[in-house]
Short mmCIF file of C-alpha atoms in Angstrom, two decimals:
data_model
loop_
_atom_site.label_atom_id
_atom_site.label_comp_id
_atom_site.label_asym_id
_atom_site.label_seq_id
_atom_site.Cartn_x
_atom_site.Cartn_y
_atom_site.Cartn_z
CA UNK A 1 -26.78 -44.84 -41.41
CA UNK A 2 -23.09 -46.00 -39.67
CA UNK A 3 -20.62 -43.61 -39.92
CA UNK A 4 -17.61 -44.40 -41.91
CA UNK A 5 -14.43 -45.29 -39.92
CA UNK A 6 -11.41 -44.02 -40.70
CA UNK A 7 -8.06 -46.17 -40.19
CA UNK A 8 -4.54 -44.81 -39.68
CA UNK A 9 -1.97 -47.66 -40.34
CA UNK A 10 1.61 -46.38 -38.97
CA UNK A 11 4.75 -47.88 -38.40
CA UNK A 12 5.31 -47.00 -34.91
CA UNK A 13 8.66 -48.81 -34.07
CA UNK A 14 10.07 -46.62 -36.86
CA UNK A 15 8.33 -43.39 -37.21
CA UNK A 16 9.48 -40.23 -38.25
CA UNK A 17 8.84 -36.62 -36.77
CA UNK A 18 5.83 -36.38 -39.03
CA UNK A 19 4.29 -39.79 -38.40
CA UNK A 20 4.09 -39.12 -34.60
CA UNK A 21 2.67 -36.01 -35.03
CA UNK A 22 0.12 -37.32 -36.96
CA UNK A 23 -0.48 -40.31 -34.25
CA UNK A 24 -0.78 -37.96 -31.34
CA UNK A 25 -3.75 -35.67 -32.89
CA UNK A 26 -5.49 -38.97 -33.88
CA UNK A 27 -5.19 -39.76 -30.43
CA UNK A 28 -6.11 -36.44 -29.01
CA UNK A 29 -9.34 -36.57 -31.55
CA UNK A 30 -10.49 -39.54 -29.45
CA UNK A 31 -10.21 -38.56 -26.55
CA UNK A 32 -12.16 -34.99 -26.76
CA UNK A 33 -14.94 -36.08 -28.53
CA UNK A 34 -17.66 -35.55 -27.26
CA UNK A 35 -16.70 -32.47 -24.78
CA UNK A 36 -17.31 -28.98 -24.66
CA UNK A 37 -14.52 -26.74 -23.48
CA UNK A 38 -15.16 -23.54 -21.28
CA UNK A 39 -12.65 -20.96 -22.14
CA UNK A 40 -12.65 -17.05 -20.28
CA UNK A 41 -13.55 -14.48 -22.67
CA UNK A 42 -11.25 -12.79 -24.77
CA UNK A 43 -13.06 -9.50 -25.15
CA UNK A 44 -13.27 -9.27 -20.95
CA UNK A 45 -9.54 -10.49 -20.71
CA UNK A 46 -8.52 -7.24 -23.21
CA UNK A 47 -10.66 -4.96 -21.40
CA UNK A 48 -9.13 -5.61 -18.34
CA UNK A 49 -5.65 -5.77 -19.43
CA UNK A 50 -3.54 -2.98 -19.16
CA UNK A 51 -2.74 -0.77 -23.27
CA UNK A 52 0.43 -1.62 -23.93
CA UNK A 53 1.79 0.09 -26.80
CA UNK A 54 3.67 -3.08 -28.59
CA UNK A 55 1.12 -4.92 -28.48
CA UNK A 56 1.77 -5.23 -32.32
CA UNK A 57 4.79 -7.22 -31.82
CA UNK A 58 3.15 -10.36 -30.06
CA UNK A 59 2.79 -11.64 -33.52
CA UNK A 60 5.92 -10.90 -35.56
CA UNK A 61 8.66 -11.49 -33.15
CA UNK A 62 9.65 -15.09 -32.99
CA UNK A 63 13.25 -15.03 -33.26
CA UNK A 64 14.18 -16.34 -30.05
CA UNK A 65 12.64 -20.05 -30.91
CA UNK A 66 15.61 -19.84 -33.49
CA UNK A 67 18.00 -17.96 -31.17
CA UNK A 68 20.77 -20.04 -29.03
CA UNK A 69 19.96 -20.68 -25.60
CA UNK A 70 23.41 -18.64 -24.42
CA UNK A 71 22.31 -15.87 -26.22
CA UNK A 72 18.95 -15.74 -24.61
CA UNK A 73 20.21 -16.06 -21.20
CA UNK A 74 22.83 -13.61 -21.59
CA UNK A 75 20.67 -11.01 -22.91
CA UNK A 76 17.83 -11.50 -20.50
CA UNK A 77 19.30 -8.88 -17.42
CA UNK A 78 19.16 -5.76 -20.33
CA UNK A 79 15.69 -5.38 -20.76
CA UNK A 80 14.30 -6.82 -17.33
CA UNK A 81 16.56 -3.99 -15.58
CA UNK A 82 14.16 -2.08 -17.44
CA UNK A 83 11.26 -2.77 -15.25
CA UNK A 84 13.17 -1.10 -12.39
CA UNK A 85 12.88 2.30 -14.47
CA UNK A 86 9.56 4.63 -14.37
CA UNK A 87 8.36 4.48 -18.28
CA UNK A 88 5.54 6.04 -19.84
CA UNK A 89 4.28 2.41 -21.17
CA UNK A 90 3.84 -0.79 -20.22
CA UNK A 91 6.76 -3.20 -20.87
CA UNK A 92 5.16 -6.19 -21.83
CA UNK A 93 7.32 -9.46 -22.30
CA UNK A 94 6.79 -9.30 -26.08
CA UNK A 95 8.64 -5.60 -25.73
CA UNK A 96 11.19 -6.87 -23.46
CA UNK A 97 11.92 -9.76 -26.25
CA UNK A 98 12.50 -6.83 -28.75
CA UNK A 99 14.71 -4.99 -26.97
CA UNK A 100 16.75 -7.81 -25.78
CA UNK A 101 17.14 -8.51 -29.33
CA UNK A 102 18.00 -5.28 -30.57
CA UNK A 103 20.38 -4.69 -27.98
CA UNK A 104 21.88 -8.37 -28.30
CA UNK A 105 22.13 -8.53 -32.49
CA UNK A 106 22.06 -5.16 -33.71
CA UNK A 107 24.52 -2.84 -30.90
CA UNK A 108 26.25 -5.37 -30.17
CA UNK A 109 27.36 -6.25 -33.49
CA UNK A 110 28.23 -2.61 -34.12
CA UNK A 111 29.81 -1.50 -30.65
CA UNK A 112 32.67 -3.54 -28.92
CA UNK A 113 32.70 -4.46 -25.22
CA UNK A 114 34.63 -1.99 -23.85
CA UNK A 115 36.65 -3.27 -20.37
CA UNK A 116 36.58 -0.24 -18.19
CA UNK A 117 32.60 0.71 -19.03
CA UNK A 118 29.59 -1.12 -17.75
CA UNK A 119 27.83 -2.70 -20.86
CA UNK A 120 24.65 -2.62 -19.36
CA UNK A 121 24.50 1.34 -18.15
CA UNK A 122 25.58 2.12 -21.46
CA UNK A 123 22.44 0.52 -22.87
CA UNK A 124 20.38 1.43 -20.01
CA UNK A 125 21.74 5.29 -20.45
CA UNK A 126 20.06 5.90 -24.35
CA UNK A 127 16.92 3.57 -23.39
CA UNK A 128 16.57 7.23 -21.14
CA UNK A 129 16.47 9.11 -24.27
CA UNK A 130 14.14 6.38 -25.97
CA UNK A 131 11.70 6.28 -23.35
CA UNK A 132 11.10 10.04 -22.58
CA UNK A 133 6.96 10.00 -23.31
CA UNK A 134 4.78 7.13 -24.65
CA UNK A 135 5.25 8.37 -28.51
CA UNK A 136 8.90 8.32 -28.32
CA UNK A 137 8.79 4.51 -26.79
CA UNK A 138 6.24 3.47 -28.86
CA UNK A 139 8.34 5.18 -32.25
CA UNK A 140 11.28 3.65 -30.86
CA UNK A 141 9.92 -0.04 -30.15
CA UNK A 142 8.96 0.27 -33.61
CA UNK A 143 12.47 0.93 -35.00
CA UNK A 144 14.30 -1.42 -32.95
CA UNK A 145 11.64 -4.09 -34.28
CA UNK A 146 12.60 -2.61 -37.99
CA UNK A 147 16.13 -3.26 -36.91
CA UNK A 148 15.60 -6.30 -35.84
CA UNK A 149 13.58 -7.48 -38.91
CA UNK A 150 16.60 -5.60 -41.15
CA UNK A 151 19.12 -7.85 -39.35
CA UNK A 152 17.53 -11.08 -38.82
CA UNK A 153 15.26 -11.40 -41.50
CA UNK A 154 15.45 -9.79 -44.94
CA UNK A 155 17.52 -7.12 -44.80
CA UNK A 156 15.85 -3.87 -46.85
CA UNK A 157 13.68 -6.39 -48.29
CA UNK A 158 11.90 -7.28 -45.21
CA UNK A 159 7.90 -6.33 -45.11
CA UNK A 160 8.18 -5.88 -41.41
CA UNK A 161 11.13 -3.33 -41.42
CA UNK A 162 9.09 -1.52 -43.90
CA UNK A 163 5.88 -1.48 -42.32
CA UNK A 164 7.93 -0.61 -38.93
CA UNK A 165 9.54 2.11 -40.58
CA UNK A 166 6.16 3.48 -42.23
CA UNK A 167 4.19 3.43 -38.75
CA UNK A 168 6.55 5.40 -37.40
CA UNK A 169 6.92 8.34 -39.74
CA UNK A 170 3.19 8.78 -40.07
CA UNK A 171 3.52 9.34 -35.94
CA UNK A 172 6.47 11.77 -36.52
CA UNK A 173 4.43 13.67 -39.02
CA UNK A 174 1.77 13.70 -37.00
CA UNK A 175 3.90 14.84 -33.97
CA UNK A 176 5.36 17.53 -36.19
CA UNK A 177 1.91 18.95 -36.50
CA UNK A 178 1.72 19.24 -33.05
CA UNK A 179 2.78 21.21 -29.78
CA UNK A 180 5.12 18.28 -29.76
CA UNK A 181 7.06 19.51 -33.05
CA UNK A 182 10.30 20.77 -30.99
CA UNK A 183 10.14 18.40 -28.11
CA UNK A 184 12.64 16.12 -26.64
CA UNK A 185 10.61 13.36 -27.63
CA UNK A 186 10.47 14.24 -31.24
CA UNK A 187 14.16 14.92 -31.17
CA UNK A 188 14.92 11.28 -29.78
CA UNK A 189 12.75 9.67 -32.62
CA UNK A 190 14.12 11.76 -35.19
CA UNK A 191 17.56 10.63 -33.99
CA UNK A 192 16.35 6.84 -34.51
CA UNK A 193 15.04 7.46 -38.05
CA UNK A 194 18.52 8.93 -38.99
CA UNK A 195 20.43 5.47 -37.17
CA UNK A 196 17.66 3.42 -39.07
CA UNK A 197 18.12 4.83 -42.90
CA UNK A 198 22.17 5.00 -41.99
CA UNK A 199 22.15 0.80 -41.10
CA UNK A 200 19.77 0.46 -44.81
CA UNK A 201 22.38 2.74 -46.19
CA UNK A 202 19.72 4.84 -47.63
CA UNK A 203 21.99 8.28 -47.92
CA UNK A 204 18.79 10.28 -48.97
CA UNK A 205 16.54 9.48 -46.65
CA UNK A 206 19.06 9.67 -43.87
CA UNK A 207 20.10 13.72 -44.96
CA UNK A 208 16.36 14.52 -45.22
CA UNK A 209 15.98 13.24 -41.27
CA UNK A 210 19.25 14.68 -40.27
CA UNK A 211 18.53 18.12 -41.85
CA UNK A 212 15.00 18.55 -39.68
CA UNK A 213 16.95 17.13 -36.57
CA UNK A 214 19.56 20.23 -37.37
CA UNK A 215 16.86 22.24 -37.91
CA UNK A 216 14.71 21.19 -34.35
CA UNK A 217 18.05 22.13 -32.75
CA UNK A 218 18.75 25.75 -34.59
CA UNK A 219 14.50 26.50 -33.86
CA UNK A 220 15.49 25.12 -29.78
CA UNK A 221 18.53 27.88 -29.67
CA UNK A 222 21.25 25.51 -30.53
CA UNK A 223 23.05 22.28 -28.81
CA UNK A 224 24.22 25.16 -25.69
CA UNK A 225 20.40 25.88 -24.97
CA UNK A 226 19.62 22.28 -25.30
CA UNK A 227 22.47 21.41 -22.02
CA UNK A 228 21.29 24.39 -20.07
CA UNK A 229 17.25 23.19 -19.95
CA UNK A 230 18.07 19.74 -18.77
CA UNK A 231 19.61 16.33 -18.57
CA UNK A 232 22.71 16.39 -21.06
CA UNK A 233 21.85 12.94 -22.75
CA UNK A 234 20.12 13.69 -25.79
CA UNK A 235 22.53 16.64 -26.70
CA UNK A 236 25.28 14.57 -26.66
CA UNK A 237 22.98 11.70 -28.61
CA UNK A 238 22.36 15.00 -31.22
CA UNK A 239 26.54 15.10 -30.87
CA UNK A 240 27.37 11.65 -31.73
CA UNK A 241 24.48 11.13 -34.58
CA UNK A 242 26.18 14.67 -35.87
CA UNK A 243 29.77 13.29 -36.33
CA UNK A 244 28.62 9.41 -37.71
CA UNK A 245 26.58 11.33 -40.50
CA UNK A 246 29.83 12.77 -41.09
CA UNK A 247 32.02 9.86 -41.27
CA UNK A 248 29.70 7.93 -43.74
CA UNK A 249 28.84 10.59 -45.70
CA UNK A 250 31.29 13.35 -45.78
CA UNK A 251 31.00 17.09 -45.27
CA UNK A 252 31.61 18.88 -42.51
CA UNK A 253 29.62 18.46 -39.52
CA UNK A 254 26.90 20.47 -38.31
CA UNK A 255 27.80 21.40 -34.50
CA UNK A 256 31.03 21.25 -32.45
CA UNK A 257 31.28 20.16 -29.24
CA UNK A 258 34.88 20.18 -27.13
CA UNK A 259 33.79 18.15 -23.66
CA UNK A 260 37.17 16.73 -22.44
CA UNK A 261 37.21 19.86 -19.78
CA UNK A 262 33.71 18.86 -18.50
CA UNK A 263 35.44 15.00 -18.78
CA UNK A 264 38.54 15.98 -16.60
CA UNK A 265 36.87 18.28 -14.00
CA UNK A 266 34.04 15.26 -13.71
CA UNK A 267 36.81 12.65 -13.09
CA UNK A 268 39.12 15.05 -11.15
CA UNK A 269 36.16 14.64 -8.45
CA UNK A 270 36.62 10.82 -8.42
CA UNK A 271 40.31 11.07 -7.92
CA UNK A 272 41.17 10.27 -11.49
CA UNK A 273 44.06 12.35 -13.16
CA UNK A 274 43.03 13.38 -16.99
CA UNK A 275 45.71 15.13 -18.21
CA UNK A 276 45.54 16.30 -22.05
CA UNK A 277 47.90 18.63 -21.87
CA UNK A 278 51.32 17.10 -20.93
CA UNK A 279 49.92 14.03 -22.82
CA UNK A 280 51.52 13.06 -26.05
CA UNK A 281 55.32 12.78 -25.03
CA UNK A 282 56.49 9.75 -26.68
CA UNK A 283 55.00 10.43 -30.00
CA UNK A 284 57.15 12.07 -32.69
CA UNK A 285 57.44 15.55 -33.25
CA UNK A 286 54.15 17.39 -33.69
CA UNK A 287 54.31 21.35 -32.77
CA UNK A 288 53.11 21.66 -36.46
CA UNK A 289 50.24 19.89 -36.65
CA UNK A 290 47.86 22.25 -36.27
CA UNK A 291 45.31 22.67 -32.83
CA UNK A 292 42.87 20.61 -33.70
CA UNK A 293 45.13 17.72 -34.94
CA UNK A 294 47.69 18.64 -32.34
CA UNK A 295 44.90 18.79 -29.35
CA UNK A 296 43.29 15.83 -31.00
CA UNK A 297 46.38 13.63 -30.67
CA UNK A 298 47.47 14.56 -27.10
CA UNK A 299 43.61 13.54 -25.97
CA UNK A 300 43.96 10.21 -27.63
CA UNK A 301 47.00 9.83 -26.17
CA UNK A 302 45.81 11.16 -22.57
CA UNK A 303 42.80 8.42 -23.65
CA UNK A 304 45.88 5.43 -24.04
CA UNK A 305 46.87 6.73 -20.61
CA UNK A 306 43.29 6.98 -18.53
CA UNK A 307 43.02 3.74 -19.39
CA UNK A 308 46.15 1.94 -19.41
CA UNK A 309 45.95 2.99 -15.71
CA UNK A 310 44.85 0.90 -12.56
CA UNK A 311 41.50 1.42 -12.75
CA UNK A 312 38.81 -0.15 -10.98
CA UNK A 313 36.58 -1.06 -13.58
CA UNK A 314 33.97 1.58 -14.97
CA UNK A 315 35.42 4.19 -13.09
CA UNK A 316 34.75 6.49 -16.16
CA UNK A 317 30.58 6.98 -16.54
CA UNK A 318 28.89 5.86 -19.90
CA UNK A 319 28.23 9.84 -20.64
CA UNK A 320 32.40 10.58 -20.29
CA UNK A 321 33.08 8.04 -22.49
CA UNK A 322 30.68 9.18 -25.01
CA UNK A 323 31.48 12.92 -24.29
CA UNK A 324 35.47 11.76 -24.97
CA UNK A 325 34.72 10.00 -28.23
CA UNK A 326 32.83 13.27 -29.42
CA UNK A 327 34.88 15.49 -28.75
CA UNK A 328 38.27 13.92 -30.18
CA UNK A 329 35.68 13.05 -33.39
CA UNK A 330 34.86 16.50 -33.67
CA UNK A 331 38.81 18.33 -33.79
CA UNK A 332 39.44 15.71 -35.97
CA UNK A 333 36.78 16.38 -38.71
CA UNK A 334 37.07 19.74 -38.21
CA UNK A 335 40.80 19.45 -39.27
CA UNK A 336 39.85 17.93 -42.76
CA UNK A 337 36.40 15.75 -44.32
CA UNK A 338 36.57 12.62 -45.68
CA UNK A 339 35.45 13.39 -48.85
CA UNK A 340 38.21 15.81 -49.40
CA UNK A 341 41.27 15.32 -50.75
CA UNK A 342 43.70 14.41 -48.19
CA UNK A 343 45.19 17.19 -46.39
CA UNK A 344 49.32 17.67 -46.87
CA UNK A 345 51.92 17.40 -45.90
CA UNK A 346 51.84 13.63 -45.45
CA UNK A 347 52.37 13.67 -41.89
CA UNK A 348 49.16 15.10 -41.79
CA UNK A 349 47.10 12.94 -43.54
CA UNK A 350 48.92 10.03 -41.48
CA UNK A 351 48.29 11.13 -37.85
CA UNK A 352 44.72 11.98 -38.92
CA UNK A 353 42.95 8.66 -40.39
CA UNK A 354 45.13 6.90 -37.69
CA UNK A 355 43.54 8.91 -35.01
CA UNK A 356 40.25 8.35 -36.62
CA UNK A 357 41.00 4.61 -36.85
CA UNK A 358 42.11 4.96 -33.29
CA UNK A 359 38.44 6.08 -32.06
CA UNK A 360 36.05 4.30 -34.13
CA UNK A 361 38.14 1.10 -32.86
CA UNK A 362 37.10 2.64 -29.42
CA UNK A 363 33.11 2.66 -30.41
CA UNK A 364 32.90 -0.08 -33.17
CA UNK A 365 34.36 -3.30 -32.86
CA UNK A 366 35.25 -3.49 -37.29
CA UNK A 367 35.05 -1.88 -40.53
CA UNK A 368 33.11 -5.33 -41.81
CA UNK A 369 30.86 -5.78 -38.14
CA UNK A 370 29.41 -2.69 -38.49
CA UNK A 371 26.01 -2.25 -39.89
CA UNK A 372 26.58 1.27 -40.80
CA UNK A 373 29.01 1.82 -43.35
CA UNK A 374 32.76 2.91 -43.57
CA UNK A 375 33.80 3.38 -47.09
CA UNK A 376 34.66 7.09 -46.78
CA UNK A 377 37.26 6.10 -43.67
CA UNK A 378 38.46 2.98 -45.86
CA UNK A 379 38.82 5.06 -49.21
CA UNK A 380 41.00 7.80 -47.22
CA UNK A 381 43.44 5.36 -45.05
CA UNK A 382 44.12 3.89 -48.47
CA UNK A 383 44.64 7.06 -50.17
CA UNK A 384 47.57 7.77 -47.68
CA UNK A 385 49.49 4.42 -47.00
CA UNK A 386 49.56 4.17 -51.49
CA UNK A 387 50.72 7.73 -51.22
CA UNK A 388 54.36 9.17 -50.33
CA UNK A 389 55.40 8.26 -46.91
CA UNK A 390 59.11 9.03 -47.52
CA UNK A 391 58.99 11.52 -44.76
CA UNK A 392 56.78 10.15 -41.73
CA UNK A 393 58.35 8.79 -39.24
CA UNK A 394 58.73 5.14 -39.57
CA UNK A 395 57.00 3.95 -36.50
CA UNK A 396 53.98 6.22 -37.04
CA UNK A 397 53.60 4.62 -40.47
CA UNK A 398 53.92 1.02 -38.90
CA UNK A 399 51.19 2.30 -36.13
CA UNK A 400 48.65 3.62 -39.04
CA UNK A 401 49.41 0.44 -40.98
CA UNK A 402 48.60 -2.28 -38.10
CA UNK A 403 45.88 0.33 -37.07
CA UNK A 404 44.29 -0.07 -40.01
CA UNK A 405 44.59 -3.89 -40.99
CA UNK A 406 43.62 -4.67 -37.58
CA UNK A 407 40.08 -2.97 -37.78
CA UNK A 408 39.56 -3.72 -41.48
CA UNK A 409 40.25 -7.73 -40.61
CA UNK A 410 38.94 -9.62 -43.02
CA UNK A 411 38.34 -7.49 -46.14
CA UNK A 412 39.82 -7.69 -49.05
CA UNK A 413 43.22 -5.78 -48.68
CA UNK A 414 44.02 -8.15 -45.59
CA UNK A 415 46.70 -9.83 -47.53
CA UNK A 416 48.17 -6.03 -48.47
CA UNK A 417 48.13 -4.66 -45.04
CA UNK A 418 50.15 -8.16 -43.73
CA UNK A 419 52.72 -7.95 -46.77
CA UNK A 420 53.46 -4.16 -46.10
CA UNK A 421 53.52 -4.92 -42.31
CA UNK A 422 56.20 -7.52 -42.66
CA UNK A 423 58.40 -5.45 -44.74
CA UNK A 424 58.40 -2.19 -42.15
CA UNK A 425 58.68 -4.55 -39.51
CA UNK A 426 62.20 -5.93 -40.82
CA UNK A 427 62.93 -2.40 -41.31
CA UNK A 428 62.00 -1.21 -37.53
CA UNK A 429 63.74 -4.77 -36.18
CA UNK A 430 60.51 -5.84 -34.90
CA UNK A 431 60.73 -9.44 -34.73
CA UNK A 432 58.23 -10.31 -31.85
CA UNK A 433 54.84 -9.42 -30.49
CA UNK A 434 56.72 -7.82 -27.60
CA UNK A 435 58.66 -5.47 -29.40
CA UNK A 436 55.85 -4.90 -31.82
CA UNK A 437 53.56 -3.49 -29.18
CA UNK A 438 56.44 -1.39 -27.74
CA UNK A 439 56.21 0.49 -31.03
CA UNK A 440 52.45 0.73 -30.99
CA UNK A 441 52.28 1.84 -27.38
CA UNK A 442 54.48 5.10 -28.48
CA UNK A 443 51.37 6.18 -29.98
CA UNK A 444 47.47 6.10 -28.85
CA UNK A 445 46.84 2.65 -27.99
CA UNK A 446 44.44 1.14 -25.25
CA UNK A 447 45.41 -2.26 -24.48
CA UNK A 448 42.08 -3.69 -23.00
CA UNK A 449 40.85 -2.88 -27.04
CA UNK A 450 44.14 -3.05 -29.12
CA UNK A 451 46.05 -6.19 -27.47
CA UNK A 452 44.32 -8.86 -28.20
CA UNK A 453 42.89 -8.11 -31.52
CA UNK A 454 46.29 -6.71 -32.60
CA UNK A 455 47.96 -10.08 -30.95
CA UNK A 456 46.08 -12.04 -33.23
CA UNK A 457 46.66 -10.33 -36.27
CA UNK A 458 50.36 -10.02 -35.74
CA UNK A 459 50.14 -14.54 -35.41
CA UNK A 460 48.58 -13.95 -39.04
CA UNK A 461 51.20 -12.03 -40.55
CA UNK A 462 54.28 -14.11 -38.70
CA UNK A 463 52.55 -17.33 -39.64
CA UNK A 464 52.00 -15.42 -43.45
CA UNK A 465 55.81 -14.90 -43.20
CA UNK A 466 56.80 -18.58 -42.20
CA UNK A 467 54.52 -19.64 -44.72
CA UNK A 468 56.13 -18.00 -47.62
CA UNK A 469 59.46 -19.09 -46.56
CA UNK A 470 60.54 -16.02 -46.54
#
């Protein structure tokens, strides 16, 4: 019996993407008929090849086929300088693709590029924390994939965030159960699982991981213990997840750290003056602020100053910077919560959510990049600029005011903040960039972060003006 013959008629001066496809595995059918193929052994390649604990990501991350080639390349250097570190795990490439991701999409969306701090020791600093045993990598490789999934693929709805997110609190239970309960380790994953239910904006889950991290900490002998046994990273990483819980949610926050001695006493021994105290000059008159207010505002201003300096770049350490951010955070949410009522007089409430404004600018690069929400921050800066301002000063108003409609960019009240700016600019005489940012530089203002994005939203609300014909 002659076997039937199968013909393939195609238009090959004309063929689409399909068409060719389908010639070249007609072609390739020919020409291995017939032979027998000799492949190694799959079971003897995975017994000799190393456990790696992400193995579980060879199949689910494909981003980077989708990903531009610039982004690739620049994102390459943060998890290969990995491989120069000592971790409990195997970094396979699949691993090193998820963490270039995660560090590429998800932080950098959230945190600016800040001039005078290396990028990549930042990074490299908390994948320390992340790495401290093989649970805590493994726990973490499995949230950054979640945040991955969460940012380039469905959002909450994605089945891999989910099933990320599920293998990971079956280990923490499991770890809780453990000798490992009050670890380091368990501490650094707990921290994650907080970050992760804060970008899905799932308040409840969030508080019931924040409340065991507060309680790890109170059974360890508090955040003082925790600096005198070791390596002062994942304190301050308690410290900073301590006071973002507080800005999104409200309440007051749980510890209270005040580092800027540590900070000027560390940079004293590179040469650098940090001087809070006689900081604060050319600001208006603030004797009655309050000390936490008060000593909030002259370390943002000593901030403006460190630097506004000649620095060689990164001359201040990832952990200062950190330490610096916590610490002015803390005085100013210990002065009043967000989701009080705004605390009087006016001049009060003014200095404060402009200082606020002032630091998240310094650790997130908008109100509408970020993936964890601002409303409480938002809901407060417009509670103050609607109320009475009669008596501020006029240039602090104008500061809070460009302050604010600089970091909220493009939401909704844009066109507000640019009308009211106009009007107290007449009023000031400000009728260039140049004078503009002598009034801004009066108060806390960095101009590696504030020049260029403030720059370009002044050119909005001139070319608003012009428009109008006003």
């Amino acid at each position: 019996m002659t076997k039937e013959k199968t013909f393939y008629f195609v238009n090959g001066l004309d063929a689409d993407r399909a068409s060719k496809k389908l010639m070249r595995r007609h072609v390739m059918k020919g020409k291995n008929a017939g032979k027998t193929f000799h492949r190694p052994s799959r079971v003897a390649l995975q017994k000799a090849r190393r456990p790696s604990a992400v193995d579980c990501y060879h199949q689910e991350a494909r981003y980077e086929y989708w990903m531009p080639l610039s982004a690739q390349t620049g994102m390459r250097s943060v998890g290969n300088a990995l491989l120069s570190f000592s971790l409990p795990v195997e970094v396979t490439p699949q691993s090193l693709m998820v963490i270039n991701q995660f560090f590429g999409h998800v932080i950098d969306r959230i945190y600016p590029v800040h001039p005078r701090i290396s990028p990549q020791d930042m990074k490299l600093m908390w994948m320390r924390v992340l790495s401290l045993d093989a649970d805590a990598y493994t726990c973490n490789m499995y949230l950054m994939q979640a945040s991955n999934a969460l940012f380039l693929g469905n959002g909450e709805a994605s089945p891999t965030a989910l099933h990320h997110i599920s293998q990971t609190l079956a280990a923490v239970n499991k770890r809780l159960q453990s000798n490992k309960a009050l670890s380091d380790s368990t501490v650094a994953i707990i921290i994650s699982l907080v970050h992760q239910e804060q970008m899905r904006n799932r308040e409840a889950d969030a508080k019931i991981h924040f409340k065991g991290l507060a309680r790890i900490v109170e059974l360890r002998g508090g955040l003082g213990q925790m600096l005198a046994e070791g390596d002062p990273l994942l304190p301050t990483k308690v410290c900073k997840t301590d006071v973002m819980f507080a800005l999104q949610y409200g309440g007051p926050t749980y510890f209270f750290q005040d580092r800027m001695p540590d900070v000027r006493n560390k940079l004293l021994t590179k040469g650098i003056n940090f001087d809070v105290n006689s900081a604060a000059t050319t600001c208006s008159p603030h004797s009655s602020l309050g000390p936490d207010l008060e000593a909030a505002l002259r370390g943002a201003m000593a901030v403006s100053v460190l630097f506004n300096n000649d620095l060689h770049d990164w001359a201040v350490d990832g952990l200062s910077f950190v330490d610096i951010v916590i610490s002015l955070l803390y005085r100013l949410l210990r002065f009043s919560s967000l989701n009080e009522p705004a605390p009087e007089p006016a001049v009060h409430a003014t200095y404060h959510i402009g200082l606020i404004i002032f630091v998240m600018m310094m650790v997130a690069n908008s109100a509408r990049s970020q993936l964890m929400k601002c409303g409480l921050i938002l809901r407060r800066l417009r509670a103050v600029l609607n109320g009475g301002l009669d008596k501020c000063d006029n240039e602090l108003v104008f500061w809070v005011t460009f302050m604010g409609g600089t970091w909220i960019a493009d939401d909704v009240d844009g066109d507000w903040f640019a009308s009211s700016l106009r009007t107290q600019a007449q009023e000031l005489g400000l009728d260039s960039w140049q004078a503009v940012r002598r009034s801004l530089c009066k108060f806390p203002w960095i101009h590696g972060l504030h020049d260029e994005p403030g720059r370009e939203f002044w050119d909005q609300i001139t070319q608003g003006y012009q428009t109008s014909g006003l």
